[in-house]
Amino acid sequence: QVRLVESGGGLVQAGGSLRLSCAASGSFRSANTMGWYRQAPGKQRELVATATSGVATNYSDSVKGRFTISRDNGKNTVYLEMNSLKPEDTAVYYCNANLVPPGMFLPRDYWGQGTQVTVSS
């Protein structure tokens, strides 16, 4: 059983910062790509940032220069440091991990339960 547990969401004023964490647990080898997506009310889920098991990262244009994704491969944990937050960053943030589940050969995507981030103006 693979499980992703997120933490670190909350309410913050515009211009503030938050740090999200997501830990993957279960009997699997290291995750390929881990990342963060978000979904605002009435909108589709969108990519925020991803990080491979190496050093490659990818960010949406809307968060470049403000958010930083990082990973601790030894702990199967991914972080999202969010600075200069804006009201339009308000959304439920979901952790994603692409990994090979126990007993299988092909990777698949796993999702966390989501954590609310609210930025007040």
Short mmCIF file of C-alpha atoms in Angstrom, two decimals:
data_model
loop_
_atom_site.label_atom_id
_atom_site.label_comp_id
_atom_site.label_asym_id
_atom_site.label_seq_id
_atom_site.Cartn_x
_atom_site.Cartn_y
_atom_site.Cartn_z
CA GLN A 1 0.00 0.00 0.00
CA VAL A 2 1.41 3.37 -1.05
CA ARG A 3 0.31 6.43 0.83
CA LEU A 4 1.08 10.15 0.42
CA VAL A 5 0.57 12.39 3.44
CA GLU A 6 0.67 16.15 3.03
CA SER A 7 1.12 18.84 5.65
CA GLY A 8 1.82 22.54 5.92
CA GLY A 9 -1.22 24.24 4.41
CA GLY A 10 -3.03 27.08 6.10
CA LEU A 11 -4.09 30.70 5.98
CA VAL A 12 -1.57 33.42 5.22
CA GLN A 13 -1.67 37.05 4.18
CA ALA A 14 -0.61 38.15 0.73
CA GLY A 15 3.15 38.42 0.54
CA GLY A 16 3.62 35.72 3.15
CA SER A 17 5.17 32.29 2.95
CA LEU A 18 4.20 28.68 3.55
CA ARG A 19 6.03 25.38 3.25
CA LEU A 20 4.24 22.22 2.19
CA SER A 21 5.57 18.74 2.83
CA CYS A 22 4.53 15.39 1.40
CA ALA A 23 5.88 12.06 2.60
CA ALA A 24 5.37 8.87 0.60
CA SER A 25 5.22 5.63 2.54
CA GLY A 26 4.95 1.99 1.53
CA SER A 27 7.04 -0.80 0.08
CA PHE A 28 8.26 0.69 -3.14
CA ARG A 29 11.54 1.68 -4.69
CA SER A 30 12.31 5.35 -4.98
CA ALA A 31 9.75 7.54 -6.69
CA ASN A 32 10.44 8.77 -10.20
CA THR A 33 8.84 12.20 -10.33
CA MET A 34 7.22 13.85 -7.34
CA GLY A 35 5.38 17.11 -7.51
CA TRP A 36 2.58 19.43 -6.54
CA TYR A 37 -0.65 20.30 -8.28
CA ARG A 38 -3.43 22.62 -7.18
CA GLN A 39 -7.11 23.07 -7.77
CA ALA A 40 -8.99 26.28 -7.10
CA PRO A 41 -12.79 26.34 -6.80
CA GLY A 42 -14.43 26.01 -10.20
CA LYS A 43 -11.13 25.34 -11.95
CA GLN A 44 -9.31 22.29 -13.20
CA ARG A 45 -6.36 20.82 -11.35
CA GLU A 46 -3.14 22.35 -12.63
CA LEU A 47 0.55 21.63 -12.31
CA VAL A 48 2.50 23.75 -9.85
CA ALA A 49 5.93 22.14 -9.80
CA THR A 50 7.60 18.76 -10.28
CA ALA A 51 10.98 17.32 -9.43
CA THR A 52 12.62 14.18 -10.76
CA SER A 53 14.69 11.84 -8.64
CA GLY A 54 17.73 13.70 -10.00
CA VAL A 55 17.98 17.48 -10.08
CA ALA A 56 15.50 18.37 -12.81
CA THR A 57 12.63 20.62 -11.78
CA ASN A 58 9.71 22.12 -13.64
CA TYR A 59 7.47 25.02 -12.63
CA SER A 60 4.34 26.58 -13.96
CA ASP A 61 4.87 30.11 -15.23
CA SER A 62 2.58 31.48 -12.54
CA VAL A 63 4.85 30.38 -9.69
CA LYS A 64 8.32 30.69 -11.21
CA GLY A 65 10.59 32.78 -9.03
CA ARG A 66 8.27 32.51 -6.03
CA PHE A 67 7.97 28.76 -5.33
CA THR A 68 10.77 26.25 -4.87
CA ILE A 69 10.36 22.48 -5.00
CA SER A 70 12.85 20.16 -3.38
CA ARG A 71 13.13 16.48 -2.50
CA ASP A 72 14.70 14.30 0.11
CA ASN A 73 15.00 11.02 -1.76
CA GLY A 74 16.15 9.16 1.33
CA LYS A 75 12.89 10.09 3.07
CA ASN A 76 10.71 9.89 -0.07
CA THR A 77 9.55 13.39 0.77
CA VAL A 78 8.89 16.38 -1.45
CA TYR A 79 8.63 19.97 -0.27
CA LEU A 80 7.19 23.14 -1.74
CA GLU A 81 8.48 26.43 -0.40
CA MET A 82 6.01 29.14 -1.33
CA ASN A 83 7.03 32.79 -1.03
CA SER A 84 5.41 36.07 -2.05
CA LEU A 85 2.04 34.37 -1.96
CA LYS A 86 -0.84 35.97 -3.82
CA PRO A 87 -4.62 35.58 -3.36
CA GLU A 88 -4.70 33.76 -6.71
CA ASP A 89 -2.53 31.04 -5.17
CA THR A 90 -5.51 30.03 -3.02
CA ALA A 91 -6.35 26.41 -3.79
CA VAL A 92 -6.21 22.86 -2.53
CA TYR A 93 -2.68 21.63 -3.13
CA TYR A 94 -2.20 17.96 -4.00
CA CYS A 95 0.99 15.97 -3.80
CA ASN A 96 1.73 13.56 -6.64
CA ALA A 97 4.24 10.74 -6.88
CA ASN A 98 4.99 8.56 -9.88
CA LEU A 99 6.42 5.27 -8.73
CA VAL A 100 6.35 1.49 -9.24
CA PRO A 101 4.01 -0.05 -6.65
CA PRO A 102 4.95 -3.27 -4.81
CA GLY A 103 4.71 -6.36 -6.99
CA MET A 104 4.29 -4.39 -10.20
CA PHE A 105 6.60 -3.47 -13.04
CA LEU A 106 5.12 -0.28 -14.44
CA PRO A 107 4.93 3.05 -12.61
CA ARG A 108 1.67 4.76 -11.81
CA ASP A 109 0.57 8.03 -10.25
CA TYR A 110 -0.42 8.36 -6.62
CA TRP A 111 -2.11 11.37 -5.03
CA GLY A 112 -2.31 12.81 -1.55
CA GLN A 113 -5.56 13.89 0.06
CA GLY A 114 -4.87 17.57 -0.53
CA THR A 115 -4.09 20.47 1.79
CA GLN A 116 -5.83 23.84 1.71
CA VAL A 117 -3.80 26.99 1.10
CA THR A 118 -5.67 30.26 1.53
CA VAL A 119 -4.04 33.62 0.83
CA SER A 120 -5.92 36.66 2.05
CA SER A 121 -5.56 40.07 0.43
#
